[in-house]
Coordinates of C-alpha atoms and ligand atoms in Angstrom, one line a residue:
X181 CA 77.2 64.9 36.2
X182 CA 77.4 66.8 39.2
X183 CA 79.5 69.7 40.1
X184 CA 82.3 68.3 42.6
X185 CA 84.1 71.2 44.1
X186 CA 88.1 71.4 44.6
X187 CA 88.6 70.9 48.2
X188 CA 90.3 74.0 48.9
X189 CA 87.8 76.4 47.3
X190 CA 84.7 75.5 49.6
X191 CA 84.3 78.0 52.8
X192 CA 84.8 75.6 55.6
X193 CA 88.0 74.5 54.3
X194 CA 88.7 77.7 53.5
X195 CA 88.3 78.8 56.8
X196 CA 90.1 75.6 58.2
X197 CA 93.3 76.6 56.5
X198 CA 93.2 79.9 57.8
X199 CA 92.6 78.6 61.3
X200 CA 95.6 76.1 61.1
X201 CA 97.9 78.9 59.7
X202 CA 97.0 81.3 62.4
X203 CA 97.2 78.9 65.0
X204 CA 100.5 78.0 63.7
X205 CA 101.6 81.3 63.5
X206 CA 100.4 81.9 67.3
X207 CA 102.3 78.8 68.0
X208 CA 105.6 79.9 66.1
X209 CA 105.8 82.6 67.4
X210 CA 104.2 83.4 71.0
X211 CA 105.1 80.4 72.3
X212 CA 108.9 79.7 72.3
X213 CA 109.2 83.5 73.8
X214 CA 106.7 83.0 76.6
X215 CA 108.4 79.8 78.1
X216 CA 111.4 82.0 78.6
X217 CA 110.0 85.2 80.2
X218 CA 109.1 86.2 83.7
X219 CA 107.0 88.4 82.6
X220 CA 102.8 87.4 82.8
X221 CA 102.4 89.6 79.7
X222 CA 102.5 87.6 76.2
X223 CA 105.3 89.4 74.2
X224 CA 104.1 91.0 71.5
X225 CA 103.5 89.7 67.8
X226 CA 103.5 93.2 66.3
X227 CA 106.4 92.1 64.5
X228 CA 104.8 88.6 63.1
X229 CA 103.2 88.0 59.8
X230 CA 100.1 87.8 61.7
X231 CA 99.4 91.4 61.6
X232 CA 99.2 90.7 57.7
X233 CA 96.1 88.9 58.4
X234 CA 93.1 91.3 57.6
X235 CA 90.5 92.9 60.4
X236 CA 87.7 90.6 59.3
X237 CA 89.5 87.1 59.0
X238 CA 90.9 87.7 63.3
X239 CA 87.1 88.7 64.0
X240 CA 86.1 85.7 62.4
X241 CA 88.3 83.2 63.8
X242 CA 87.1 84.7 67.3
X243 CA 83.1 84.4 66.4
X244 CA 84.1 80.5 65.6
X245 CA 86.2 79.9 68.9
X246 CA 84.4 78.7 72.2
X247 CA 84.8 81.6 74.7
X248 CA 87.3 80.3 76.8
X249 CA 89.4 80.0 73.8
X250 CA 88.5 83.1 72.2
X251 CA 89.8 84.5 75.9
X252 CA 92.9 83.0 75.3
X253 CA 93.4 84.2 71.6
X254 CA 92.5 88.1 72.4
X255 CA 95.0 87.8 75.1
X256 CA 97.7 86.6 73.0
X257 CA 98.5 89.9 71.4
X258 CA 97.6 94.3 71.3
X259 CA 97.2 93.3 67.7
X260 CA 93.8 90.9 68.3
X261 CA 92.7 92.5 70.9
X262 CA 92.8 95.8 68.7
X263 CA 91.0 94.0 65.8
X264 CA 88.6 92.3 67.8
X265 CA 87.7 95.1 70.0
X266 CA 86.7 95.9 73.6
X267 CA 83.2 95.5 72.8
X268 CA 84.3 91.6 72.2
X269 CA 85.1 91.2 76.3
X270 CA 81.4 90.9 77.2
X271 CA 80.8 89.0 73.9
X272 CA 82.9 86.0 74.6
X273 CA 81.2 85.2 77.8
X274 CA 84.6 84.2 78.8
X275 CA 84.3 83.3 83.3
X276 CA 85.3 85.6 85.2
X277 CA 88.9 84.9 85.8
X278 CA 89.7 85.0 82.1
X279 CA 87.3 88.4 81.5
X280 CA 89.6 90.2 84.6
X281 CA 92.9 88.7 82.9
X282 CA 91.8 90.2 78.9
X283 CA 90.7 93.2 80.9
X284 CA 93.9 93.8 82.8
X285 CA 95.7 93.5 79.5
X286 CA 93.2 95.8 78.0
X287 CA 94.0 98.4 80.6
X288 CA 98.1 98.0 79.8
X289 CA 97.3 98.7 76.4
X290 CA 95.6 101.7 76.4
X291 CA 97.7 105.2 76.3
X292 CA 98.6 106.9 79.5
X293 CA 97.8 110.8 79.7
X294 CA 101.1 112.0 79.6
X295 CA 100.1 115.0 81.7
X296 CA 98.3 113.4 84.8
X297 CA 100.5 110.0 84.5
X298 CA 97.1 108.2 84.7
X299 CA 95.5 105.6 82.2
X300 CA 92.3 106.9 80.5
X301 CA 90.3 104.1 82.1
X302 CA 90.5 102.2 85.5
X303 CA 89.2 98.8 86.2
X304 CA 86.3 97.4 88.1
X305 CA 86.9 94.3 89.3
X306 CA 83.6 94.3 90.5
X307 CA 81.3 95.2 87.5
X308 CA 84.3 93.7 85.3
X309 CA 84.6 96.6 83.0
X310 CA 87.3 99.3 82.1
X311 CA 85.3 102.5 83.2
X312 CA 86.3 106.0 82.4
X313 CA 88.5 107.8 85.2
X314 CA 86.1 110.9 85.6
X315 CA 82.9 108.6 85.9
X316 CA 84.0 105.5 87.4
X317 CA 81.0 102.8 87.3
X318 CA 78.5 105.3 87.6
X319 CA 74.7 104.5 87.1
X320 CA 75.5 100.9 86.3
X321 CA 77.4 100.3 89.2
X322 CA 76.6 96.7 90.6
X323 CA 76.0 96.2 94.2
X324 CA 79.2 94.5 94.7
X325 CA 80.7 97.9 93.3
X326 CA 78.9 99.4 95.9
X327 CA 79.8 97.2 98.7
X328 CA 83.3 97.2 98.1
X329 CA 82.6 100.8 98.3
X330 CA 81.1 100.9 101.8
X331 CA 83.7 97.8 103.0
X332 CA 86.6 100.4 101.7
X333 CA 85.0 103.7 103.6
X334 CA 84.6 101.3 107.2
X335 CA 87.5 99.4 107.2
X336 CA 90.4 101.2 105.5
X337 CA 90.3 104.8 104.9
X338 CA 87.2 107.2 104.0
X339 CA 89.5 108.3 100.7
X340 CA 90.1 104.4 99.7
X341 CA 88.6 103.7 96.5
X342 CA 88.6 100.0 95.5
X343 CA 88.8 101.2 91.8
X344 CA 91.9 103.0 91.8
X345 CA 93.4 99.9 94.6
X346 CA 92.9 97.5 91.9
X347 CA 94.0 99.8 88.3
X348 CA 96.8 100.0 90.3
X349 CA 98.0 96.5 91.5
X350 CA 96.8 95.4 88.1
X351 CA 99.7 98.7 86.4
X352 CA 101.8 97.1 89.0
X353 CA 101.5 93.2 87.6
X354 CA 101.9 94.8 83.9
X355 CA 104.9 96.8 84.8
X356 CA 103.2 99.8 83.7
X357 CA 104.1 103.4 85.6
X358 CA 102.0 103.4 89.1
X359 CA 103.3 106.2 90.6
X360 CA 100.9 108.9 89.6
X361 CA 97.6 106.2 90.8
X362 CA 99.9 105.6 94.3
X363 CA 99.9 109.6 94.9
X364 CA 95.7 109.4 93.6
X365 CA 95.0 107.0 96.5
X366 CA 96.8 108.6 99.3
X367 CA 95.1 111.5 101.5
X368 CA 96.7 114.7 102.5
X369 CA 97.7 114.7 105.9
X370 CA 95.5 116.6 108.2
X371 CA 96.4 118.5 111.5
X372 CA 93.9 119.8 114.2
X373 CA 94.1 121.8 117.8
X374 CA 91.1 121.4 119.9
X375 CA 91.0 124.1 122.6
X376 CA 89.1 122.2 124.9
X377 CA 91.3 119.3 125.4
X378 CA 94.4 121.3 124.3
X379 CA 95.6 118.5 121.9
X380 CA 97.2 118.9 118.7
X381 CA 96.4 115.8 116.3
X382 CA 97.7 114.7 113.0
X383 CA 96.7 111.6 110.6
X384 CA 99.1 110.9 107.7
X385 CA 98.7 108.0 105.5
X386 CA 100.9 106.4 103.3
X387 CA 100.9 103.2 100.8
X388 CA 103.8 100.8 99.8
X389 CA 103.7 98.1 97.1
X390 CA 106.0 95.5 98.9
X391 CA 108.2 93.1 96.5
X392 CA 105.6 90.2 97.7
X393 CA 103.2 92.3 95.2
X394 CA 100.9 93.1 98.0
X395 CA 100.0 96.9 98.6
X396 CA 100.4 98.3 102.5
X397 CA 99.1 101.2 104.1
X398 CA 100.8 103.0 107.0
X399 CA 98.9 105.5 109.2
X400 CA 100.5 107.4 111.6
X401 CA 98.8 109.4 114.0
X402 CA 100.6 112.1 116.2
X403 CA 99.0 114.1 119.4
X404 CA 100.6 116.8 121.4
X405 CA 98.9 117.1 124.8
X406 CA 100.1 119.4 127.6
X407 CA 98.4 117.8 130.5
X408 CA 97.0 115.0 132.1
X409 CA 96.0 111.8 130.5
X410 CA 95.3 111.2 126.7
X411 CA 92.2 108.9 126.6
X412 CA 93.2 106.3 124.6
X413 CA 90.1 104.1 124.3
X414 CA 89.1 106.6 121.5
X415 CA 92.1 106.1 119.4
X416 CA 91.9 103.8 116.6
X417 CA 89.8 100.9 115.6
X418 CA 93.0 99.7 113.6
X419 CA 91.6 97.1 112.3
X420 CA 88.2 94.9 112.7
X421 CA 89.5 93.5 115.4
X422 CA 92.0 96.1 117.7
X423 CA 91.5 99.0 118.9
X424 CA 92.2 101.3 121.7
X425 CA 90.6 99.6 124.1
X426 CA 92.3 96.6 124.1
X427 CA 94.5 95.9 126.9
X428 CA 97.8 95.6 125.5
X429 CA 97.3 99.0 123.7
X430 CA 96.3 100.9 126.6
X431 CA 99.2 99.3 128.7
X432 CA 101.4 100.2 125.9
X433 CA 100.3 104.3 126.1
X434 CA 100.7 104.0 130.0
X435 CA 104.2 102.6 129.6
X436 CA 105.8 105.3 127.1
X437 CA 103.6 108.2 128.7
X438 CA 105.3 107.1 132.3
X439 CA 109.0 106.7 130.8
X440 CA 108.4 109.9 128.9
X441 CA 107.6 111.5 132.1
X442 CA 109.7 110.1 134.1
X443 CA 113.0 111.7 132.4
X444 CA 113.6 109.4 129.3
X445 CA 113.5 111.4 126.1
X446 CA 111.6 109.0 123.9
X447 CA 110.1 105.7 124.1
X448 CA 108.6 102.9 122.6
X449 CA 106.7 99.9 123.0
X450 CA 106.7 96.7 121.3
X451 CA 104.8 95.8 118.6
X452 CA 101.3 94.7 119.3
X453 CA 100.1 92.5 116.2
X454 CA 96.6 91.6 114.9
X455 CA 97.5 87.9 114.7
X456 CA 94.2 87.8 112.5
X457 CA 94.7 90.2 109.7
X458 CA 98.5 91.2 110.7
X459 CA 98.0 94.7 111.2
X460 CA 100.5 96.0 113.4
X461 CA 100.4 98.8 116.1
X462 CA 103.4 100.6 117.5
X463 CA 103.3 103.2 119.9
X464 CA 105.9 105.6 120.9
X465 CA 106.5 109.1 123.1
X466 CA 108.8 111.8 123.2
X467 CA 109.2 114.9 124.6
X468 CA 108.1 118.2 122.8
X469 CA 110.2 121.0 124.2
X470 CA 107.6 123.5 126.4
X471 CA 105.0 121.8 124.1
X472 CA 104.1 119.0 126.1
X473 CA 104.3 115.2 125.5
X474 CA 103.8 113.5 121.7
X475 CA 102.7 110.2 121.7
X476 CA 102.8 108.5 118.2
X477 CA 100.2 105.9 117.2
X478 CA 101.1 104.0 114.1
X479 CA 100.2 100.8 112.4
X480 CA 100.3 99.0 109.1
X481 CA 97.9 97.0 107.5
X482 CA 98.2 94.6 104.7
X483 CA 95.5 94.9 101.6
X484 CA 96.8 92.0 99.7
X485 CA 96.8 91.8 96.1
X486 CA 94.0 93.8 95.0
X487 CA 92.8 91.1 92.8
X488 CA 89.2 89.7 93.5
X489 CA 88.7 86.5 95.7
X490 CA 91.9 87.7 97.9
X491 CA 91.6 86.2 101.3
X492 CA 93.7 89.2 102.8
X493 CA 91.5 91.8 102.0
X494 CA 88.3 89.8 103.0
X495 CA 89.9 89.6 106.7
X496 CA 90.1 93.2 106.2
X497 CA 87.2 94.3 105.5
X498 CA 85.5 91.2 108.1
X499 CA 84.1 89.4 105.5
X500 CA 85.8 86.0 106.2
X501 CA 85.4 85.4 110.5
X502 CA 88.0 84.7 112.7
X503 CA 87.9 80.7 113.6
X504 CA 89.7 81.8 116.6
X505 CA 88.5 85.3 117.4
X506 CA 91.9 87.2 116.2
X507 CA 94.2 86.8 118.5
X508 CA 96.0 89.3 119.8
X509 CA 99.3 89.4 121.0
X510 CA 103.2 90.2 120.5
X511 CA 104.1 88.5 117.3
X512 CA 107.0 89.2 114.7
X513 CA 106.0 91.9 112.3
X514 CA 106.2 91.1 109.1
X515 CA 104.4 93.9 107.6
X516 CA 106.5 96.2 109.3
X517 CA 109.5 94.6 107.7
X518 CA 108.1 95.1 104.5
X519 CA 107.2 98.3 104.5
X520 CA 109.9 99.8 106.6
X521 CA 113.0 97.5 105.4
X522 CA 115.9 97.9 107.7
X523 CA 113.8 100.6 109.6
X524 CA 111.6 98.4 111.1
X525 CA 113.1 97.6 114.7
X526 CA 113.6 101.2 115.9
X527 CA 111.6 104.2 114.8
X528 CA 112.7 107.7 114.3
X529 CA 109.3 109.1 114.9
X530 CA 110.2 112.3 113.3
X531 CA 111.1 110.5 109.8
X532 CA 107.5 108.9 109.5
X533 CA 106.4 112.6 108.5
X534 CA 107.2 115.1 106.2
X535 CA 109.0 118.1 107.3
X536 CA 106.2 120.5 106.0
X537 CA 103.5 117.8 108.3
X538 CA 105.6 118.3 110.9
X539 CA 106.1 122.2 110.7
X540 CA 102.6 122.3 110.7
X541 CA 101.3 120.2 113.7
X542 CA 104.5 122.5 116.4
X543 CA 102.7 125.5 114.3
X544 CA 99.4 124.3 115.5
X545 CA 100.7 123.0 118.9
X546 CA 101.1 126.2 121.3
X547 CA 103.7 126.5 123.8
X548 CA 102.4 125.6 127.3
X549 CA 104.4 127.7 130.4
X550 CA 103.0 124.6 133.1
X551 CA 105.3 121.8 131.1
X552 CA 109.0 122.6 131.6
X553 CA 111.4 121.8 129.1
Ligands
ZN1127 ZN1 82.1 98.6 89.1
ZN1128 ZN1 98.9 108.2 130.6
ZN1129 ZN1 92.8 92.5 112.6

């Protein structure tokens, strides 16, 4: 007579029991937890019995899963993500929505070096890996790495780098600490004097996260001139699409240059929007005491997200095209609002810098016996 086994002691029902107590567990105890959270990070089952459940048996139970739910189980918890490794990401051939979520949880897991503030890896949305800080995607960079590269260089900022832009928003989404990668992507100011033209120039840069989640970039550029006319067609681009040759801008320098002039202390213009990509322009002037006149040129930009597919950053960086050639014209600004708050409808030009930036553009700005006081 032939051998007939228990039920229970063959391997597939072995293994069917472990999967319907682990999924139960999952279900016990992620699940009523999650429904109530804001949060988009799965609390954590470090506390659960399913810790108890050895290395091998989690890496198994992920070998058997399709890949879009083996992307769902290694984002359920630091524990299975831990046992099943990093190495597992490119494994599950998970798309490439779910590969960027598991790897944005990846990234919240790992330690931050409490010296620098920054996490030991940042991510590549591009390449979709975690790459090491000092390297960054290095030889294996992919072509989109290196467009988004080039994009970041034209359109943004020659210090941009898409790879810190996007660790961050993704810190930012996990409530982990950003600060540290904030101060990583902003510039120094720099400050200039050429003797030919006699202008004194500063560039400052700053970024906000706004409560929308979106990150926003302020630039603000200052020149001291002690004569004639500043030629503003070479100011700018601000964004693809403005710059200082449009008309509005250039009436805008004329206007605050001739109120300046004409007695009034300061003055500003109103905003002059992108109504393409939203960036904003303001321009202002006031009077430097036996300096000459400083005409402020700043504008905001929006970069979105920082998540790929983001519509805002492709009309950025002029990858998406204008249906109906960006307008241009005097709208409400609300990336102003966001990034200034209460500030927003009247400038104290000397507040957008910091007193050592301003220190140092007077120090570099001579005194000049032709302007008066
Ligand atoms: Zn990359
Ligand atoms: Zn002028
Ligand atoms: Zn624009």
């Amino acid at each position: 007579m032939d051998y007939i086994p228990a039920p229970l002691t063959t391997p597939t029902c072995l293994l069917a029991l472990v999967l319907t107590l682990t999924l139960g567990l999952i279900l016990a105890f992620a699940m009523p937890t999650r429904a109530g959270r804001q949060s988009h990070r799965p609390p954590s089952l470090d506390s659960s019995p399913i810790t108890m459940l050895p290395t091998e048996i989690i890496q198994h139970i992920a070998s058997l899963l399709s890949s879009v739910a083996a992307a769902s189980f290694a984002s359920t918890c630091v524990y299975i993500r831990v046992a099943t490794g990093t190495q597992y990401v490119s494994a599950i051939r998970a798309s490439p929505r779910e590969t960027l979520a598991l790897l944005e949880l990846l990234l919240a897991d790992a330690p931050i070096d409490p010296v620098t503030n920054l996490p030991s890896r940042f991510l590549c949305v591009h390449c979709k890996r975690l790459v090491p800080i000092y390297i960054g995607c290095g030889v294996s960079a992919s072509p989109a790495c290196k467009e988004a590269w080039e994009l970041s260089k034209k359109h943004i900022e020659s210090s941009f780098s898409p790879l810190l832009f996007h660790t961050l928003m993704a810190m930012h989404r996990l409530e982990r600490p950003c600060d540290a990668l904030l101060a990583q992507i902003t510039p120094t100011t720099s400050t200039y004097y050429d003797n030919h033209t006699r202008v004194a120039w500063q560039h400052s840069v700053r970024y906000h996260i706004a409560m929308s989640g979106r990150l926003l970039q302020r630039t603000v550029e200052t020149y001291i001139f002690s004569h004639a006319h500043l030629d503003c067609r070479a100011l700018g681009p601000f964004c693809s699409h403005l710059d200082g040759t449009c008309n509005n801008f250039s009436h805008a320098v004329e206007q605050v240059h001739t109120e300046v002039l004409g007695g009034s202390g300061r003055s500003q213009t109103i905003f002059i929007a992108c109504g393409y990509c939203r960036t904003t322009v303001l321009v202002g002037a006031r009077k430097f005491r036996r300096r000459g006149i400083g005409l402020f040129v700043i504008w905001w930009k929006d970069l979105g997200y920082g998540i790929t597919w983001d519509e805002i950053w492709a009309r950025q960086v002029d990858k998406v095209f204008p249906t109906e050639s960006g307008r241009i014209g005097y709208f409400h600004m609300p990336v102003v609002e966001e990034f200034e708050g209460h500030n927003a409808r009247y400038m104290d030009f000397d507040e957008l810098s910091s007193r050592a930036d301003r220190k140092e553009l007077l120090r570099l700005s001579p005194y000049t016996a032709a302007v008066g006081k």
